[in-house]
Amino acid sequence: MPLKDVSVIIDLATPAPLVGLGRPLILVEKTGAVSYKEYASLDALAVDFPADTATFKKAETYLSQANHDAMVAVATYQTGAPDSALLQFANRAWHFALLVSSVSADQVKVAQFVDGLDFKFFAAQVSDNTGREALKVYKRTIIFDHPTAGEHLDAAAVGALGSLEVGSITWKFKGGFAKVTPRYLSEGELGEIEQDNAIAYVVKGGKGQLSNGITGTGQFIDNLHGKDFVKVDMENEIQNVLQNAPKIPYDNRGIGLIEGAATTTLQRAYTQGIIAQSADKLPDYEITALSREESNASDRAQRVYKGLSFRYAAAGAIHEVDVYGQITF
């Protein structure tokens, strides 16, 4: 039997904050059985991963940011198999995978696994074009180009931005990260990084900021994060309706309750900035709920309702501005 009774499937059409949507999972190679543990403090983490380990330092960078999640999860894996840990712990309450290893093969395995989920993210840190090029085909991988030894831009960005209210920000322009130094890059150097859909922490206008807010295939992080929010929030809203009512009848009364739960999520997503406003200043989404009579008889017999669907326009964000002026005499 499935572990959940509600599945929200969102097709990404192209041309209250939820626990876990900003929580990191630090993946680290370690001899022994695969394990998963959540830590609420660096002191607790230091018992298993002392202060001189890369795992501790990555978690320390994450927890040094102003808006970090209350917990840091760590999963261990045997040599060359980070995907084995992800397979076992994919349904835990983390949303951004971080990898201690800088081995390209390990990064690719994590990227492939997270892409297969089409849910959650892999925040990868690379130091050169070879690392970037290996990951730029993955929609759910955020590629941070940061070669400065001992610094963890991946953990800093996720710590500062991942747990903010979903839909309220775009990742481009953000900075002020603790324990990470912005880089001075030429236009040519930054252009090479951005050609691979990677992100640098670069000085622009005298301020350190992320150069973009996209994943390896050019998808915008906030759009995908918003999609994840809608999926999880709607599943929770509908699940609550099913669990809290004595019975949901398979007729207009019950269907109306389910439609109402879905509407609650979409209205929340609009308020948070995930869903756009239409020209008439209304939330740009639609919900369709088929009636009992329009449903399939075999579905009714099995007590499965498949008649709810929705569409929404992503709010997006403005990343560049062109201004045109004219001078007359």
Short mmCIF file of C-alpha atoms in Angstrom, two decimals:
data_model
loop_
_atom_site.label_atom_id
_atom_site.label_comp_id
_atom_site.label_asym_id
_atom_site.label_seq_id
_atom_site.Cartn_x
_atom_site.Cartn_y
_atom_site.Cartn_z
CA MET A 1 0.00 0.00 0.00
CA PRO A 2 1.23 3.55 -0.69
CA LEU A 3 2.42 5.76 2.15
CA LYS A 4 0.07 8.55 1.00
CA ASP A 5 -3.45 8.67 -0.40
CA VAL A 6 -3.11 11.92 -2.31
CA SER A 7 -0.75 12.55 -5.23
CA VAL A 8 -0.52 15.92 -6.94
CA ILE A 9 1.09 15.64 -10.37
CA ILE A 10 2.08 18.93 -12.00
CA ASP A 11 3.04 19.17 -15.64
CA LEU A 12 5.34 22.16 -16.09
CA ALA A 13 4.02 23.79 -19.26
CA THR A 14 6.89 25.39 -21.16
CA PRO A 15 6.83 28.42 -24.11
CA ALA A 16 1.99 28.46 5.96
CA PRO A 17 5.72 27.69 5.07
CA LEU A 18 6.14 23.93 4.93
CA VAL A 19 8.63 22.04 7.09
CA GLY A 20 11.42 20.67 4.94
CA LEU A 21 11.24 22.95 1.88
CA GLY A 22 14.54 24.56 2.84
CA ARG A 23 16.16 21.81 4.86
CA PRO A 24 19.53 20.51 3.61
CA LEU A 25 20.69 16.92 3.36
CA ILE A 26 24.48 16.71 3.56
CA LEU A 27 25.74 13.58 1.84
CA VAL A 28 29.09 12.27 3.06
CA GLU A 29 31.11 9.18 2.24
CA LYS A 30 31.69 7.01 5.32
CA THR A 31 32.62 3.40 5.93
CA GLY A 32 29.79 1.25 7.24
CA ALA A 33 26.05 1.02 6.77
CA VAL A 34 24.12 3.84 5.12
CA SER A 35 22.65 6.13 7.79
CA TYR A 36 20.46 9.21 8.18
CA LYS A 37 20.30 11.59 11.14
CA GLU A 38 18.99 15.11 11.79
CA TYR A 39 20.86 17.62 13.95
CA ALA A 40 19.52 20.73 15.66
CA SER A 41 22.93 22.18 16.56
CA LEU A 42 26.61 22.08 15.69
CA ASP A 43 27.37 20.66 19.13
CA ALA A 44 25.15 17.68 18.35
CA LEU A 45 26.72 17.28 14.92
CA ALA A 46 30.26 17.41 16.34
CA VAL A 47 29.63 14.18 18.25
CA ASP A 48 29.47 12.31 14.92
CA PHE A 49 31.42 14.71 12.68
CA PRO A 50 34.13 16.70 14.53
CA ALA A 51 34.87 20.34 13.82
CA ASP A 52 37.80 19.56 11.54
CA THR A 53 35.68 17.54 9.07
CA ALA A 54 34.28 18.90 5.82
CA THR A 55 30.81 17.75 6.89
CA PHE A 56 30.97 19.95 9.99
CA LYS A 57 32.26 22.93 8.02
CA LYS A 58 29.51 22.67 5.41
CA ALA A 59 26.87 22.47 8.14
CA GLU A 60 28.54 25.35 9.97
CA THR A 61 28.30 27.54 6.87
CA TYR A 62 24.64 26.62 6.45
CA LEU A 63 23.80 27.41 10.07
CA SER A 64 25.72 30.69 9.93
CA GLN A 65 23.13 32.18 7.55
CA ALA A 66 20.28 34.27 8.92
CA ASN A 67 17.35 32.27 7.55
CA HIS A 68 18.45 28.65 7.91
CA ASP A 69 16.13 25.77 8.75
CA ALA A 70 16.10 24.54 12.34
CA MET A 71 17.59 21.18 11.35
CA VAL A 72 20.45 19.85 9.26
CA ALA A 73 20.18 16.28 7.97
CA VAL A 74 23.24 14.15 7.23
CA ALA A 75 23.22 10.89 5.28
CA THR A 76 26.25 8.65 4.86
CA TYR A 77 27.01 6.41 1.91
CA GLN A 78 29.65 3.92 0.89
CA THR A 79 32.35 4.86 -1.61
CA GLY A 80 30.98 5.90 -4.99
CA ALA A 81 27.32 5.39 -4.11
CA PRO A 82 25.66 8.62 -2.90
CA ASP A 83 22.57 7.66 -4.86
CA SER A 84 22.09 4.64 -2.58
CA ALA A 85 21.55 6.96 0.37
CA LEU A 86 19.18 9.12 -1.65
CA LEU A 87 17.18 6.06 -2.68
CA GLN A 88 16.74 5.05 0.95
CA PHE A 89 16.00 8.52 2.34
CA ALA A 90 14.26 10.29 -0.55
CA ASN A 91 11.00 10.69 1.39
CA ARG A 92 12.56 12.32 4.47
CA ALA A 93 11.97 16.02 5.21
CA TRP A 94 14.90 17.52 3.31
CA HIS A 95 14.72 19.55 0.12
CA PHE A 96 18.27 20.53 -0.90
CA ALA A 97 20.97 17.88 -1.23
CA LEU A 98 24.54 19.03 -0.53
CA LEU A 99 27.50 16.81 -1.32
CA VAL A 100 30.73 16.86 0.68
CA SER A 101 32.61 15.10 -2.12
CA SER A 102 33.81 17.14 -5.10
CA VAL A 103 34.25 14.02 -7.23
CA SER A 104 32.44 14.61 -10.52
CA ALA A 105 31.10 11.03 -10.74
CA ASP A 106 29.48 11.39 -7.31
CA GLN A 107 27.96 14.73 -8.27
CA VAL A 108 26.51 13.27 -11.46
CA LYS A 109 24.90 10.38 -9.56
CA VAL A 110 23.22 12.79 -7.15
CA ALA A 111 22.10 15.04 -10.01
CA GLN A 112 20.64 12.09 -11.92
CA PHE A 113 18.75 10.82 -8.89
CA VAL A 114 17.25 14.20 -7.97
CA ASP A 115 16.27 14.81 -11.60
CA GLY A 116 14.49 11.47 -11.56
CA LEU A 117 12.42 12.62 -8.60
CA ASP A 118 11.57 15.90 -10.36
CA PHE A 119 11.19 17.17 -6.82
CA LYS A 120 13.77 18.71 -4.47
CA PHE A 121 17.14 20.11 -5.55
CA PHE A 122 20.83 19.29 -5.65
CA ALA A 123 23.00 22.32 -4.82
CA ALA A 124 26.40 21.43 -6.30
CA GLN A 125 29.64 23.35 -5.89
CA VAL A 126 32.22 23.09 -8.67
CA SER A 127 35.56 24.76 -9.27
CA ASP A 128 36.00 24.74 -13.06
CA ASN A 129 34.35 24.35 -16.43
CA THR A 130 34.72 20.55 -16.38
CA GLY A 131 32.58 20.36 -13.26
CA ARG A 132 30.03 22.75 -14.73
CA GLU A 133 29.73 20.91 -18.03
CA ALA A 134 29.10 17.57 -16.32
CA LEU A 135 26.04 18.98 -14.52
CA LYS A 136 24.47 21.45 -16.94
CA VAL A 137 22.05 18.86 -18.36
CA TYR A 138 20.21 18.41 -15.04
CA LYS A 139 17.06 20.44 -14.40
CA ARG A 140 17.08 20.02 -10.63
CA THR A 141 20.77 20.81 -10.04
CA ILE A 142 21.89 24.30 -9.03
CA ILE A 143 25.52 24.72 -10.11
CA PHE A 144 27.58 27.05 -7.94
CA ASP A 145 30.97 27.89 -9.47
CA HIS A 146 33.16 28.75 -6.47
CA PRO A 147 36.79 27.55 -6.46
CA THR A 148 37.84 29.26 -3.19
CA ALA A 149 39.28 26.55 -0.95
CA GLY A 150 37.47 25.93 2.32
CA GLU A 151 34.37 27.93 1.38
CA HIS A 152 30.93 26.44 0.85
CA LEU A 153 28.81 28.65 -1.39
CA ASP A 154 26.34 25.80 -1.91
CA ALA A 155 25.57 25.61 1.82
CA ALA A 156 25.56 29.39 2.25
CA ALA A 157 23.05 30.04 -0.53
CA VAL A 158 20.72 27.26 0.59
CA GLY A 159 20.98 28.42 4.21
CA ALA A 160 20.21 32.03 3.37
CA LEU A 161 17.52 31.49 0.74
CA GLY A 162 16.09 27.98 0.81
CA SER A 163 13.89 28.41 3.89
CA LEU A 164 12.45 31.81 3.06
CA GLU A 165 8.76 31.75 2.21
CA VAL A 166 8.50 29.97 -1.13
CA GLY A 167 7.61 32.44 -3.87
CA SER A 168 8.76 35.50 -1.96
CA ILE A 169 12.21 35.77 -3.57
CA THR A 170 14.25 35.17 -6.68
CA TRP A 171 17.77 33.85 -6.05
CA LYS A 172 19.52 36.26 -8.40
CA PHE A 173 20.98 39.39 -6.74
CA LYS A 174 21.08 37.80 -3.27
CA GLY A 175 24.24 38.04 -1.18
CA GLY A 176 25.66 38.98 2.18
CA PHE A 177 26.45 35.34 2.90
CA ALA A 178 28.46 34.53 6.01
CA LYS A 179 31.75 32.62 5.59
CA VAL A 180 31.82 33.07 1.79
CA THR A 181 33.84 35.64 -0.17
CA PRO A 182 32.45 37.20 -3.36
CA ARG A 183 34.72 37.10 -6.41
CA TYR A 184 35.86 39.83 -8.75
CA LEU A 185 35.33 38.45 -12.25
CA SER A 186 35.75 39.95 -15.70
CA GLU A 187 32.82 39.95 -18.11
CA GLY A 188 34.53 37.17 -20.04
CA GLU A 189 35.03 35.00 -16.96
CA LEU A 190 31.44 35.48 -15.81
CA GLY A 191 30.21 34.85 -19.34
CA GLU A 192 31.92 31.45 -19.43
CA ILE A 193 30.29 30.50 -16.13
CA GLU A 194 26.84 31.65 -17.21
CA GLN A 195 27.18 29.87 -20.56
CA ASP A 196 27.00 26.63 -18.56
CA ASN A 197 23.97 27.87 -16.57
CA ALA A 198 26.14 28.03 -13.46
CA ILE A 199 26.01 30.69 -10.74
CA ALA A 200 28.89 32.72 -9.34
CA TYR A 201 29.01 34.79 -6.17
CA VAL A 202 30.33 37.89 -7.86
CA VAL A 203 30.87 41.55 -7.04
CA LYS A 204 28.47 43.73 -9.05
CA GLY A 205 27.97 47.40 -8.33
CA GLY A 206 30.23 47.05 -5.32
CA LYS A 207 28.10 44.31 -3.76
CA GLY A 208 28.57 40.55 -3.61
CA GLN A 209 25.59 38.80 -5.18
CA LEU A 210 24.56 35.64 -6.98
CA SER A 211 24.93 36.14 -10.72
CA ASN A 212 21.74 34.24 -11.56
CA GLY A 213 18.95 32.13 -10.11
CA ILE A 214 18.75 29.14 -12.45
CA THR A 215 19.41 25.41 -12.52
CA GLY A 216 21.62 23.46 -14.93
CA THR A 217 19.09 23.50 -17.77
CA GLY A 218 18.18 27.16 -17.30
CA GLN A 219 15.00 26.63 -15.26
CA PHE A 220 14.46 29.33 -12.64
CA ILE A 221 14.92 28.07 -9.09
CA ASP A 222 11.94 29.99 -7.69
CA ASN A 223 9.59 28.55 -10.34
CA LEU A 224 10.61 24.97 -9.51
CA HIS A 225 10.52 25.65 -5.76
CA GLY A 226 7.04 27.09 -6.21
CA LYS A 227 5.96 23.98 -8.09
CA ASP A 228 7.25 21.86 -5.20
CA PHE A 229 5.35 23.99 -2.70
CA VAL A 230 2.07 23.66 -4.59
CA LYS A 231 2.49 19.90 -4.84
CA VAL A 232 3.24 19.33 -1.15
CA ASP A 233 0.79 21.90 0.19
CA MET A 234 -2.08 20.62 -1.94
CA GLU A 235 -1.36 17.02 -0.97
CA ASN A 236 -1.44 18.07 2.69
CA GLU A 237 -4.63 20.11 2.34
CA ILE A 238 -6.52 17.32 0.59
CA GLN A 239 -5.13 14.68 2.95
CA ASN A 240 -6.38 16.74 5.90
CA VAL A 241 -9.86 16.84 4.38
CA LEU A 242 -9.86 13.06 3.93
CA GLN A 243 -8.57 12.42 7.45
CA ASN A 244 -10.70 14.90 9.38
CA ALA A 245 -14.14 14.26 7.86
CA PRO A 246 -16.14 11.23 9.03
CA LYS A 247 -16.67 10.45 5.34
CA ILE A 248 -16.18 12.19 2.01
CA PRO A 249 -19.14 11.18 -0.16
CA TYR A 250 -18.49 10.51 -3.84
CA ASP A 251 -20.85 13.26 -4.99
CA ASN A 252 -20.91 17.03 -5.32
CA ARG A 253 -20.63 17.47 -1.55
CA GLY A 254 -17.38 15.51 -1.27
CA ILE A 255 -15.96 16.78 -4.54
CA GLY A 256 -16.65 20.32 -3.36
CA LEU A 257 -14.58 19.71 -0.22
CA ILE A 258 -11.64 18.45 -2.27
CA GLU A 259 -11.93 21.34 -4.71
CA GLY A 260 -12.00 23.75 -1.77
CA ALA A 261 -8.79 22.27 -0.36
CA ALA A 262 -7.04 22.67 -3.71
CA THR A 263 -8.27 26.26 -3.95
CA THR A 264 -6.82 26.99 -0.52
CA THR A 265 -3.38 25.94 -1.77
CA LEU A 266 -3.56 27.96 -4.98
CA GLN A 267 -4.77 31.04 -3.14
CA ARG A 268 -1.89 30.63 -0.67
CA ALA A 269 0.54 30.27 -3.57
CA TYR A 270 -0.82 33.48 -5.08
CA THR A 271 -0.42 35.35 -1.79
CA GLN A 272 3.19 34.14 -1.47
CA GLY A 273 4.12 35.27 -4.98
CA ILE A 274 4.24 31.90 -6.73
CA ILE A 275 1.20 32.56 -8.92
CA ALA A 276 0.89 35.61 -11.15
CA GLN A 277 -1.80 38.26 -11.11
CA SER A 278 -3.93 38.53 -14.25
CA ALA A 279 -4.64 41.75 -16.15
CA ASP A 280 -7.86 42.18 -14.17
CA LYS A 281 -5.86 41.95 -10.92
CA LEU A 282 -7.05 38.49 -9.97
CA PRO A 283 -5.05 35.33 -9.20
CA ASP A 284 -4.15 33.70 -12.52
CA TYR A 285 -5.22 30.11 -11.85
CA GLU A 286 -8.09 27.81 -12.76
CA ILE A 287 -9.45 24.64 -11.15
CA THR A 288 -11.62 22.04 -12.85
CA ALA A 289 -13.53 19.45 -10.81
CA LEU A 290 -15.49 16.80 -12.70
CA SER A 291 -18.83 15.84 -11.19
CA ARG A 292 -19.76 12.34 -10.05
CA GLU A 293 -21.63 11.80 -13.30
CA GLU A 294 -18.54 12.80 -15.32
CA SER A 295 -16.26 10.39 -13.46
CA ASN A 296 -15.47 6.85 -14.53
CA ALA A 297 -17.70 4.14 -13.07
CA SER A 298 -14.75 1.88 -12.30
CA ASP A 299 -13.06 4.76 -10.41
CA ARG A 300 -16.22 5.26 -8.35
CA ALA A 301 -16.29 1.55 -7.58
CA GLN A 302 -12.66 1.70 -6.40
CA ARG A 303 -13.33 4.99 -4.51
CA VAL A 304 -10.69 6.84 -6.52
CA TYR A 305 -11.40 10.39 -7.68
CA LYS A 306 -9.34 11.53 -10.67
CA GLY A 307 -11.44 14.49 -11.74
CA LEU A 308 -9.52 17.38 -10.19
CA SER A 309 -7.11 19.39 -12.34
CA PHE A 310 -5.69 22.89 -12.25
CA ARG A 311 -3.57 25.40 -14.11
CA TYR A 312 -1.64 28.40 -12.90
CA ALA A 313 0.63 31.08 -14.37
CA ALA A 314 3.95 31.38 -12.58
CA ALA A 315 4.61 34.89 -11.30
CA GLY A 316 8.30 34.74 -12.22
CA ALA A 317 10.49 37.78 -11.57
CA ILE A 318 12.28 40.60 -13.37
CA HIS A 319 16.01 39.87 -13.70
CA GLU A 320 17.07 42.48 -16.26
CA VAL A 321 15.83 45.93 -17.16
CA ASP A 322 16.40 47.87 -20.39
CA VAL A 323 15.56 51.57 -20.21
CA TYR A 324 15.30 53.70 -23.34
CA GLY A 325 15.66 57.47 -23.16
CA GLN A 326 15.58 60.33 -25.60
CA ILE A 327 17.16 63.75 -25.46
CA THR A 328 15.67 66.62 -27.44
CA PHE A 329 17.01 70.12 -28.06
#
